[in-house]
Coordinates of C-alpha atoms in Angstrom, one line a residue:
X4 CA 0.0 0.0 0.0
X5 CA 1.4 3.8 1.3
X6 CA 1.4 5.3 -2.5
X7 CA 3.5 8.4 -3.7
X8 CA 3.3 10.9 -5.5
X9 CA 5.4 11.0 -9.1
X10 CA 8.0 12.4 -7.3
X11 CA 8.1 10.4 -4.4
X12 CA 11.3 8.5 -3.5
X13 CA 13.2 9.4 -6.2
X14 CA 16.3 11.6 -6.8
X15 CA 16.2 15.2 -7.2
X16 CA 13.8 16.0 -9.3
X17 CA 16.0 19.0 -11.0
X18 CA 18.5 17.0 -11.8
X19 CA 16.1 14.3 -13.4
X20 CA 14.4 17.0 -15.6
X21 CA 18.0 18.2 -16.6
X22 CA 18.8 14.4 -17.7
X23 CA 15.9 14.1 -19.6
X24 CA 16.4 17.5 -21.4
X25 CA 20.1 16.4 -22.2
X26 CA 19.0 13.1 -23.8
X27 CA 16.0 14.9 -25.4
X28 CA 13.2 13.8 -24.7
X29 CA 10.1 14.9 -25.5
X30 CA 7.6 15.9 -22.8
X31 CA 5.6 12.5 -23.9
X32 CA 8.4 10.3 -23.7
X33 CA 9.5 12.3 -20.1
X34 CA 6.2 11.7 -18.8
X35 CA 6.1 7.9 -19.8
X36 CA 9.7 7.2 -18.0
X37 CA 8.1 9.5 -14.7
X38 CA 5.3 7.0 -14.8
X39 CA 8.1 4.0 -15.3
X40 CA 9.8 5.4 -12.4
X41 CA 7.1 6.0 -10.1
X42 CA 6.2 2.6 -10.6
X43 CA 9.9 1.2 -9.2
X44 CA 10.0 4.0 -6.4
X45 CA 6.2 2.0 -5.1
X46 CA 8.4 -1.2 -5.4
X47 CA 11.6 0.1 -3.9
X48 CA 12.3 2.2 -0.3
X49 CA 13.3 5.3 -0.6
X50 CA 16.6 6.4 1.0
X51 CA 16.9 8.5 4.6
X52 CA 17.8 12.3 3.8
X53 CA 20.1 13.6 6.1
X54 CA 17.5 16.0 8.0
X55 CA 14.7 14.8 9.6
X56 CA 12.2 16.5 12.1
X57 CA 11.8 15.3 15.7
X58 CA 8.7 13.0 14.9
X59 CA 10.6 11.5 11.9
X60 CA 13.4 10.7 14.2
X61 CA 10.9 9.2 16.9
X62 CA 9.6 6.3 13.9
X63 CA 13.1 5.9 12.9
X64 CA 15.3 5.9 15.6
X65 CA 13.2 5.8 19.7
X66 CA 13.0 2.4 20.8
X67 CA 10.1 0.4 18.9
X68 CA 8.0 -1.5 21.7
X69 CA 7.9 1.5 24.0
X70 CA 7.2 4.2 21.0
X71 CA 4.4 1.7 20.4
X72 CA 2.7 1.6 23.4
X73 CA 3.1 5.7 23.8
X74 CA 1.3 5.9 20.2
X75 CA -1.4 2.7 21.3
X76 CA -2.7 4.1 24.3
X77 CA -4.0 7.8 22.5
X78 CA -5.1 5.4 19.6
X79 CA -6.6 2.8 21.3
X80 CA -8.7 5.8 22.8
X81 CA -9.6 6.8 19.8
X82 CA -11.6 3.2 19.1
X83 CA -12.8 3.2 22.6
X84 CA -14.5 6.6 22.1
X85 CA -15.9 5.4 19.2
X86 CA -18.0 2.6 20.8
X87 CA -19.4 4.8 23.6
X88 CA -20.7 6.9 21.4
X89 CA -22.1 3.8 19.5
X90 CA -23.6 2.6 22.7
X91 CA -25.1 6.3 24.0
X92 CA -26.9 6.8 20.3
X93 CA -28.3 3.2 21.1
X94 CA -29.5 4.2 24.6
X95 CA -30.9 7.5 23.8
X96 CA -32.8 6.2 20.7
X97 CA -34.1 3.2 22.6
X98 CA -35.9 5.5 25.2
X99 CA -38.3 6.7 22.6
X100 CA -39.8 2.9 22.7
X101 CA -39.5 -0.4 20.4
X102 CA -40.6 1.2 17.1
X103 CA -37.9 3.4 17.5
X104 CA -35.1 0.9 18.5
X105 CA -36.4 -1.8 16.4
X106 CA -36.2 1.1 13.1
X107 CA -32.4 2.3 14.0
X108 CA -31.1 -1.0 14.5
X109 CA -30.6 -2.1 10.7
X110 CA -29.4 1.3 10.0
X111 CA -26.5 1.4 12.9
X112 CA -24.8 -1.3 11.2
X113 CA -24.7 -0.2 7.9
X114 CA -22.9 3.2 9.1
X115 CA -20.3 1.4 11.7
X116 CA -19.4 -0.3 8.2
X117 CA -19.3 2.9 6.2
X118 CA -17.1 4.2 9.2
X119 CA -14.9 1.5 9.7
X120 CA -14.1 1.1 5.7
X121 CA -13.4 5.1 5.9
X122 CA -11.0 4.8 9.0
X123 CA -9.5 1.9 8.4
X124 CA -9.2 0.5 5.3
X125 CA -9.3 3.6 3.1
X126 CA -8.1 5.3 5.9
X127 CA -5.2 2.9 6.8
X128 CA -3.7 3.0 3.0
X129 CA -3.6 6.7 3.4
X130 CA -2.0 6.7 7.0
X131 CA 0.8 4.0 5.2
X132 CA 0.7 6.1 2.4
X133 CA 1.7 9.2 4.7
X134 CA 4.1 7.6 7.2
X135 CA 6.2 5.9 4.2
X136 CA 6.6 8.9 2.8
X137 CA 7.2 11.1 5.9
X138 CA 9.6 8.4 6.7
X139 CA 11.8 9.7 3.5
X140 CA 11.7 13.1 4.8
X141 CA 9.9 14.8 2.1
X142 CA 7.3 16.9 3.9
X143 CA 6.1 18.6 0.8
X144 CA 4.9 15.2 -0.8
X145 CA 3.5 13.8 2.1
X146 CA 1.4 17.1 2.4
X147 CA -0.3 16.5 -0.8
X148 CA -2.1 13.6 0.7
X149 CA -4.5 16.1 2.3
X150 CA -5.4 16.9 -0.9
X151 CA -5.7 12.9 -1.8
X152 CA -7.8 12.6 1.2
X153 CA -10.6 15.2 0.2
X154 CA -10.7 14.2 -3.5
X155 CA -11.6 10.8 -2.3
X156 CA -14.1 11.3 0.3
X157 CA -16.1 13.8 -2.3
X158 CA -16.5 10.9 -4.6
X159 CA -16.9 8.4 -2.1
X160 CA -19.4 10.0 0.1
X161 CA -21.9 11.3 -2.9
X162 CA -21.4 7.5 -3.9
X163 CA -22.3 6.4 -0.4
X164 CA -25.2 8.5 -0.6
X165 CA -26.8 7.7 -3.9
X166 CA -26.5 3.9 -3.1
X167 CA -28.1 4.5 1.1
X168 CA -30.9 6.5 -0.8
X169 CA -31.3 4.0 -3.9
X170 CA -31.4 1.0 -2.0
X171 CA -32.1 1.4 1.7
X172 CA -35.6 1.5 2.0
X173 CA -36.3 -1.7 0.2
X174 CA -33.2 -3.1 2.1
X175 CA -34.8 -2.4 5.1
X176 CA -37.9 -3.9 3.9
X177 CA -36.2 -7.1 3.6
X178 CA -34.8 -7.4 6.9
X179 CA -38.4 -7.9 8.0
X180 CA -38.3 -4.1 9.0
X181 CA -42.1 -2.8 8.8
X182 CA -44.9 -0.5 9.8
X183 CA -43.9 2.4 11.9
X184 CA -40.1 0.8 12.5
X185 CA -39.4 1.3 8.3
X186 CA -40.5 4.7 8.6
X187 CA -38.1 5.2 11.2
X188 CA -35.5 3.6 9.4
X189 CA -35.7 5.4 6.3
X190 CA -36.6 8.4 8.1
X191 CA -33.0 8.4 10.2
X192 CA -31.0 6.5 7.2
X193 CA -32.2 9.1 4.6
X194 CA -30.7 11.7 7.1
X195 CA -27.6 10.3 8.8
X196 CA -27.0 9.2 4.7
X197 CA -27.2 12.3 3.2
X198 CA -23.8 14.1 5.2
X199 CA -22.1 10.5 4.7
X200 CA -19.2 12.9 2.6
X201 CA -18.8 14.5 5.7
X202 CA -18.0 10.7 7.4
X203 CA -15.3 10.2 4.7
X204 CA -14.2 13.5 5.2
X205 CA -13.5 12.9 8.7
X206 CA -12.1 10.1 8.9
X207 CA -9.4 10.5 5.6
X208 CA -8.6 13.9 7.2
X209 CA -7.8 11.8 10.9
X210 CA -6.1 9.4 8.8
X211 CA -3.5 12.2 7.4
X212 CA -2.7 13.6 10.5
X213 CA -2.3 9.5 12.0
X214 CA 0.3 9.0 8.8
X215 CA 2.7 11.2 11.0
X216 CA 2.6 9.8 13.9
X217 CA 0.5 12.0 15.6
X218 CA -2.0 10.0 17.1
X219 CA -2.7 12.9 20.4
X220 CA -4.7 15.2 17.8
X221 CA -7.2 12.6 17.0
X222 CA -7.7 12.3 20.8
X223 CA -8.5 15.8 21.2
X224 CA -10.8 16.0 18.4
X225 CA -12.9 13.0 19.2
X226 CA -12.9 13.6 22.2
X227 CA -13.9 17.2 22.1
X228 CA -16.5 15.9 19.4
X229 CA -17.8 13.4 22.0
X230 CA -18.5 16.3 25.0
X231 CA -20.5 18.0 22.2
X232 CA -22.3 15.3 21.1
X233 CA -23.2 13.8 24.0
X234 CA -25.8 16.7 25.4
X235 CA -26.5 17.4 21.8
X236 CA -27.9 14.2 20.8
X237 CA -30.8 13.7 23.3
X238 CA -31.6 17.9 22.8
X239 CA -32.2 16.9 19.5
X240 CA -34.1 13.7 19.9
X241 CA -36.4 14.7 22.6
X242 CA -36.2 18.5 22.5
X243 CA -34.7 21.5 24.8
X244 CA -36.1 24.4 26.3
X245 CA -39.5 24.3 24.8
X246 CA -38.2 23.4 21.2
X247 CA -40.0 20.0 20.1
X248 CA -37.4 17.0 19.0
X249 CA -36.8 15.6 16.1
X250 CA -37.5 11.7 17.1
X251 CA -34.3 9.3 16.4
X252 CA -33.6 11.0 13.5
X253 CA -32.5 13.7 15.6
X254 CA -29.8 11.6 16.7
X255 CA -28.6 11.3 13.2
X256 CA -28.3 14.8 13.1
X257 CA -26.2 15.0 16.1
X258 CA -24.1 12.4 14.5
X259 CA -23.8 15.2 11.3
X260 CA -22.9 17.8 13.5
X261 CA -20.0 15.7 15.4
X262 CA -18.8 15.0 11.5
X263 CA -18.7 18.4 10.4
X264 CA -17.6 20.0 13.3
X265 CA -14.6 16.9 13.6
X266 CA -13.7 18.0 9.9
X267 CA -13.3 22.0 10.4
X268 CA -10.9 20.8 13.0
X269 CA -8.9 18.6 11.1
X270 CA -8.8 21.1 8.0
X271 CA -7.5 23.6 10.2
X272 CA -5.5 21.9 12.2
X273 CA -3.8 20.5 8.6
X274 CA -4.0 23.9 6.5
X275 CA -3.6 26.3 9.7
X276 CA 0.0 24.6 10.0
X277 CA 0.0 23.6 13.0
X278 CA 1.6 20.0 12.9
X279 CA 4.7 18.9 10.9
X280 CA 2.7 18.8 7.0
X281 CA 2.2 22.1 5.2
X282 CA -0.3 21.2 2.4
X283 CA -0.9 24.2 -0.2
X284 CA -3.8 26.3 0.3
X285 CA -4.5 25.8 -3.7
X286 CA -5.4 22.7 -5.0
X287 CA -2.0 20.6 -6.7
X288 CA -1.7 19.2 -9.6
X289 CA -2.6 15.3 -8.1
X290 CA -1.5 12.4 -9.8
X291 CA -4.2 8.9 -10.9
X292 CA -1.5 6.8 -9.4
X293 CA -1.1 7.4 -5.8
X294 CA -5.2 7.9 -5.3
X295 CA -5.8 4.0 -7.3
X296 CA -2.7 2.3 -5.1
X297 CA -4.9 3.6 -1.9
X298 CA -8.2 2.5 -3.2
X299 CA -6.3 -1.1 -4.1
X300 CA -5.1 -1.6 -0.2
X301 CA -8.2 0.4 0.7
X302 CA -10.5 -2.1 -1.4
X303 CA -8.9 -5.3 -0.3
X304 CA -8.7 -3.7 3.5
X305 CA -12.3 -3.2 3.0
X306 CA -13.0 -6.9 2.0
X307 CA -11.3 -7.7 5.8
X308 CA -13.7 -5.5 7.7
X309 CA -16.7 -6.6 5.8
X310 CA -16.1 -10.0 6.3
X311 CA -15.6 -9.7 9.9
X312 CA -18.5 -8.3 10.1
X313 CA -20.1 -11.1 8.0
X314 CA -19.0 -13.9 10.2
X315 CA -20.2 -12.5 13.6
X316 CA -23.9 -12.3 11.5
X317 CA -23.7 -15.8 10.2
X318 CA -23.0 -17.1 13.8
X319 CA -25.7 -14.9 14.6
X320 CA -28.0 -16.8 12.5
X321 CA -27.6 -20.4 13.5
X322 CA -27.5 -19.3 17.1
X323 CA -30.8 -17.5 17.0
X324 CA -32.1 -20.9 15.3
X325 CA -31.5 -22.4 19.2
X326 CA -34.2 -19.0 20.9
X327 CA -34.1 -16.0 22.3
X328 CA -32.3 -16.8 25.2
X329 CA -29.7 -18.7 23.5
X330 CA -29.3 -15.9 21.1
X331 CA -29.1 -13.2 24.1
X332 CA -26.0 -15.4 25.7
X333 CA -24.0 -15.5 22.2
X334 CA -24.6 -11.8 21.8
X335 CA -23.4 -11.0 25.6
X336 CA -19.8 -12.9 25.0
X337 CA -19.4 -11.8 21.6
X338 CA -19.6 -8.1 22.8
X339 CA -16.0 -9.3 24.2
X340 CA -14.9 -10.0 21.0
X341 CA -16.4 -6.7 19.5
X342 CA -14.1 -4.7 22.2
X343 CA -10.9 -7.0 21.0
X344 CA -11.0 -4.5 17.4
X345 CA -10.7 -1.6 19.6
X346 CA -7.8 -2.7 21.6
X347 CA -5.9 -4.6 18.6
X348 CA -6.0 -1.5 16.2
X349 CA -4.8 0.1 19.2
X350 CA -1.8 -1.4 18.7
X351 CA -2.0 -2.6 15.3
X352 CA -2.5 1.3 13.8
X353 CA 1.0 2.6 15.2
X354 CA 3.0 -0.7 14.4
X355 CA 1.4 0.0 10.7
X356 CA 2.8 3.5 10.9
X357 CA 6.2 2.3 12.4
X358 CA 6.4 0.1 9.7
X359 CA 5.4 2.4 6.9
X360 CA 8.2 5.1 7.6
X361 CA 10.7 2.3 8.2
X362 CA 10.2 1.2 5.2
X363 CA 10.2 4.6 3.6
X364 CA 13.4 5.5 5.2
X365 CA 15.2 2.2 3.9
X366 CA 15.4 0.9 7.4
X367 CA 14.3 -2.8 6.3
X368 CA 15.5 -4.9 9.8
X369 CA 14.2 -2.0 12.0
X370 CA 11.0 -2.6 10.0
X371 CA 10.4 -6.3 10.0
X372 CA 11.9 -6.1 14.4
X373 CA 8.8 -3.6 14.6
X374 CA 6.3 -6.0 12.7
X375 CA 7.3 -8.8 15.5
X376 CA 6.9 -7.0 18.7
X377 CA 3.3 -5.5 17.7
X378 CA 2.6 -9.1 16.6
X379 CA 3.8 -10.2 20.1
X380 CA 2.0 -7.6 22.0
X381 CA -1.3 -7.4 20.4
X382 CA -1.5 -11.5 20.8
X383 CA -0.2 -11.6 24.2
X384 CA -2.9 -8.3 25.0
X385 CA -5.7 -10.1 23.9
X386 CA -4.9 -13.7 24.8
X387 CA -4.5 -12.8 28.2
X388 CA -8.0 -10.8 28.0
X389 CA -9.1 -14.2 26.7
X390 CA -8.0 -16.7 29.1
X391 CA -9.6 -14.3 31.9
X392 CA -13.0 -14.2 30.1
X393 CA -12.9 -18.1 30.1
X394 CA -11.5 -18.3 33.3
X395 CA -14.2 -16.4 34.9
X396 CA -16.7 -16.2 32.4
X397 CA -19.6 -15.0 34.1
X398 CA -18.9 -12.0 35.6
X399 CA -19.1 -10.7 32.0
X400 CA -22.3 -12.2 31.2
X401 CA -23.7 -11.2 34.0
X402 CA -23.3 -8.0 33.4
X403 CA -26.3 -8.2 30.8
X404 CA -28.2 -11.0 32.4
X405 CA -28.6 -13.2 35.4
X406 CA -31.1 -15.2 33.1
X407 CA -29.7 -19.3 34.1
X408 CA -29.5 -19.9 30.0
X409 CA -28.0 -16.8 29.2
X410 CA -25.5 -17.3 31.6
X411 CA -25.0 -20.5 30.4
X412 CA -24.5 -19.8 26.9
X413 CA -22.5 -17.2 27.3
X414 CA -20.5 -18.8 29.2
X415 CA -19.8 -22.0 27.0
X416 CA -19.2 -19.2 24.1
X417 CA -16.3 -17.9 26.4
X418 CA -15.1 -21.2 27.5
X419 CA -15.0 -22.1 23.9
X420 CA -13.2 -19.3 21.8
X421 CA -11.6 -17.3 24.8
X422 CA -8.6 -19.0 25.0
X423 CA -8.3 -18.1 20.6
X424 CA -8.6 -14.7 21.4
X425 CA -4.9 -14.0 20.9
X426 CA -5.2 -15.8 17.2
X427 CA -7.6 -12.9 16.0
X428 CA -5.1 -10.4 18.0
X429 CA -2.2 -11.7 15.7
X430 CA -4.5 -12.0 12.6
X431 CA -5.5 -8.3 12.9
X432 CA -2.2 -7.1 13.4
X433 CA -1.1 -8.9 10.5
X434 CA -3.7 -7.3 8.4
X435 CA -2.5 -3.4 9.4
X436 CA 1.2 -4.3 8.4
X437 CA 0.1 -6.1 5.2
X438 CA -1.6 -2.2 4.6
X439 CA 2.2 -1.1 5.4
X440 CA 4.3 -3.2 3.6
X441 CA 1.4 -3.1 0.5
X442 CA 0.5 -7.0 0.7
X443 CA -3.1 -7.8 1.3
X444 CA -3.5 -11.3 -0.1
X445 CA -2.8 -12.8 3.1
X446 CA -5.1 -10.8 5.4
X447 CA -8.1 -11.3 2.6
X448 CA -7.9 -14.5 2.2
X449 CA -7.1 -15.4 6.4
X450 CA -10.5 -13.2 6.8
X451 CA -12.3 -15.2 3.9
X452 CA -11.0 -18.6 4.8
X453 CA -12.7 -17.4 9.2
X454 CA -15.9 -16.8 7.0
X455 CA -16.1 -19.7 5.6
X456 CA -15.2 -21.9 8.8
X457 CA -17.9 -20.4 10.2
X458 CA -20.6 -21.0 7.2
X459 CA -19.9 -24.4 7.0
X460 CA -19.6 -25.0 10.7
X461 CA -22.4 -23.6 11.4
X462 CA -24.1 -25.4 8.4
X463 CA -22.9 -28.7 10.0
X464 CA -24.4 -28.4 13.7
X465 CA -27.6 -27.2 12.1
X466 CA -27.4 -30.2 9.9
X467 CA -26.3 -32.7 12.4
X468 CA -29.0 -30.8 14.9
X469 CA -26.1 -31.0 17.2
X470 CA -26.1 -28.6 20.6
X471 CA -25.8 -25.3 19.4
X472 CA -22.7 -24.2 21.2
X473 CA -20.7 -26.6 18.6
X474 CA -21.1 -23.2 17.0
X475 CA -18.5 -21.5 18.8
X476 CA -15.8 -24.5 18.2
X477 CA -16.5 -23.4 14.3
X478 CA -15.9 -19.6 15.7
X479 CA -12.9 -20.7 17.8
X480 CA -11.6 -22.5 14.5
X481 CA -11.8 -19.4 12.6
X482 CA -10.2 -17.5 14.5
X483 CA -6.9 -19.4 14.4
X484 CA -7.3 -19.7 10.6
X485 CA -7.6 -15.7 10.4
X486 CA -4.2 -15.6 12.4
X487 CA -2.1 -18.3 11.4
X488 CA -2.9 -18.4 7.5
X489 CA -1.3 -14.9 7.3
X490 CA 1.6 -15.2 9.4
X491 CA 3.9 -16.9 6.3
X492 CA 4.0 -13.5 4.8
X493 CA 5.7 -11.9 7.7
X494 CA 8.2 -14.9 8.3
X495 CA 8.6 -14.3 4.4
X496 CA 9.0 -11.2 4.9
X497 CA 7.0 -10.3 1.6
X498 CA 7.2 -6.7 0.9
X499 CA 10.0 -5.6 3.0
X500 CA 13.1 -6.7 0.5

């Protein structure tokens, strides 16, 4: 992934034009060989320049498992911020009664995935994309990928928009969404829908400032965002000082504002000059190249989120073939795994970024040393989570229910695929240094190959009308597949040489 510019990488670009003047060239033929070369320089790292500002120096020369927990923790906040204010738009809408939770619920899904495709897999090739250039010391290139950012999210978020509007209602429909509840869901789809350019703005604009390794302005600004949002979101779902509210879709609103106002601050934070990229205040000359070879990771980043998410919905499925209950106790220890994306991108962002400028700046052992110490600590953080949740596994579930089959459930699910958790730890790391080093194939098909474990797992204990927590021995199964099968490309070392 972590795409350049034409002149990214390569020598000085006077002297180059000089060359191609002596030779004689024609401004055809110079473009064709700047293509050619651009080409190489996204095959080749770049070499260190003899200045380098202080945050350079931190990815390139501080000690790597301690710069990586400094940049985990703000990042890992990040995430974590992220699913409270998931969990308080689910709260406050739910207080409006079941029409209104039951009409929100198909649409909260389908943003988390637009968000999490923005963040982090369009987002991550950007950050790459940033960090291996910063990592050469070119300032001026890596600025112009503000300018990437906002030419993608324009396209991107109209696109977003014309499908949510095209397609959701009878979408909707079809997830046995009706009456009053589909009116609530188009009603607070159409609106939430409508700013989704400001949702890719957001998040590519985060995901340039990340590429530096500053992961303490994201912190500020989502968290500022949050203490906004918070009182705004219920003002504008059940009204304020006499003012009527809006209903859930006044929550979707708040959501907007949160967006916007996140954006201004990004933008001026970026074009104000305040951190270490100085993008021009008129719009370059941008080249097709760098903008497809982020779309390419992004795409096949994308493909790893969705099917994530696709798995933890099949198992949904053939558990809520066994009731209610059962159902409730699956969804009470899965929650566990839900929080295990938070923490492992927590670590799994910066060794991505590490990794990125390392690579940029040449520095191909430092690189591959940082790739096995975030593999090491995101396994060993959430193995050891893991092993406590099946050690002890009710004191989670019981946090959602003191039901007897809940509990039970629950508990079996934990038993079963808590002691894996470190496999899906590895597995996700894995995936953000494939984003660094530009080498996907193993993180797709490690997330395919969990998918289908659990498709044709869950397939067999409905088949074989076995108990249904033989489910979670198909989940378990997964998630060593999703770890293991791409751990050859880092003992390989694909894409560092």
């Amino acid at each position: 992934m972590s795409c350049q510019t034409t002149d990214l990488l390569l020598p000085d670009k006077g002297s180059r034009d000089a060359r191609d003047a002596a030779v004689g060239f024609s401004g055809i033929a110079a473009r064709a060989i700047e293509s050619r070369r651009y080409k190489e320089a996204n095959r080749q790292p770049g070499g260190q320049p003899a200045e380098l500002d202080a945050r350079s120096r931190m990815l390139l020369e501080q000690p790597i498992a301690s710069m990586i927990m400094r940049l985990a923790i703000p990042n890992a906040t990040v995430m974590a911020v992220y699913v409270l204010i998931g969990l308080l738009e689910v709260y406050f809408v739910s207080r409006l009664g079941v029409d209104a939770l039951a009409g929100v619920a198909p649409v909260f899904p389908l943003v988390s995935l637009v968000a999490s495709i923005a963040q982090g897999a369009i987002g991550g090739g950007i950050v790459t994309a940033v960090a291996r250039v910063f990592g050469t010391g070119r300032v001026s290139d890596a600025s112009e990928y503000a300018w990437y950012a906002v030419a993608l999210s324009i396209p991107l978020g109209l696109a977003t928009t014309a499908a949510m509007v095209a397609l959701g209602p009878s979408l909707y429909g079809y997830m046995g969404i009706s009456g009053n509840a589909l009116a609530i869901a188009v009603s607070y789809s159409s609106t939430i829908f409508a700013g989704a350019t400001l949702i890719w703005l957001f998040n590519l604009l985060m995901a340039v400032v990340r590429g530096t390794g500053n992961l303490r302005v994201p912190v500020i600004v989502v968290c500022g965002g949050a203490l906004v949002l918070v009182p705004l979101s219920p003002a504008l779902i059940f009204g304020v000082f006499g003012y009527p509210g809006l209903g859930p879709s006044g929550g979707a609103v708040a959501m907007l504002v949160y967006y916007a106002l996140g954006t201004l601050a990004y933008a001026a934070y970026l074009w104000g000059r305040f951190g270490v990229l100085r993008p021009s205040f008129r719009l370059p000359k941008l080249s097709l190249a760098p903008a497809l070879a982020i779309l390419r990771v992004g795409g096949m980043s994308a493909v790893v989120s969705a099917s994530t998410n696709l798995t933890l919905a099949i198992v949904t499925v053939y558990v809520g073939m066994s009731g209610i209950e059962a159902l409730a106790g699956y969804a009470a220890g899965s929650r566990l795994e839900f929080l295990l994306v938070p923490l492992a991108y927590g670590v799994g962002g910066p060794v991505g970024i590490v990794v990125s400028a390392n690579l940029g700046a040449g520095k191909i052992e430092r690189a591959v040393r940082a790739s096995w110490v975030g593999v090491l600590m995101a396994c060993s953080l959430t193995e050891l989570i893991g092993l406590a949740a099946a050690a002890f596994p009710k004191l989670w579930i019981g946090i959602f229910s003191q039901n007897p089959t809940v509990l039970q459930v629950g508990a079996e699910y934990l038993h079963r695929v808590g002691p894996f958790f470190g496999f899906f730890g590895l597995g996700y790391v894995l995936y953000c240094i494939g984003q660094a080093t530009r080498r996907m194939e193993a993180s797709v098909l490690a997330a395919l190959l969990r998918a289908a474990i659990a498709v044709l797992g869950g397939f067999g204990v409905v088949w074989l009308k076995a108990d249904v927590t033989w489910n979670f021995v198909a989940v378990a199964l997964g998630m060593v597949a999703f770890g293991l099968f791409a751990l050859p490309a880092l003992i390989n070392r694909a894409g560092y040489e």
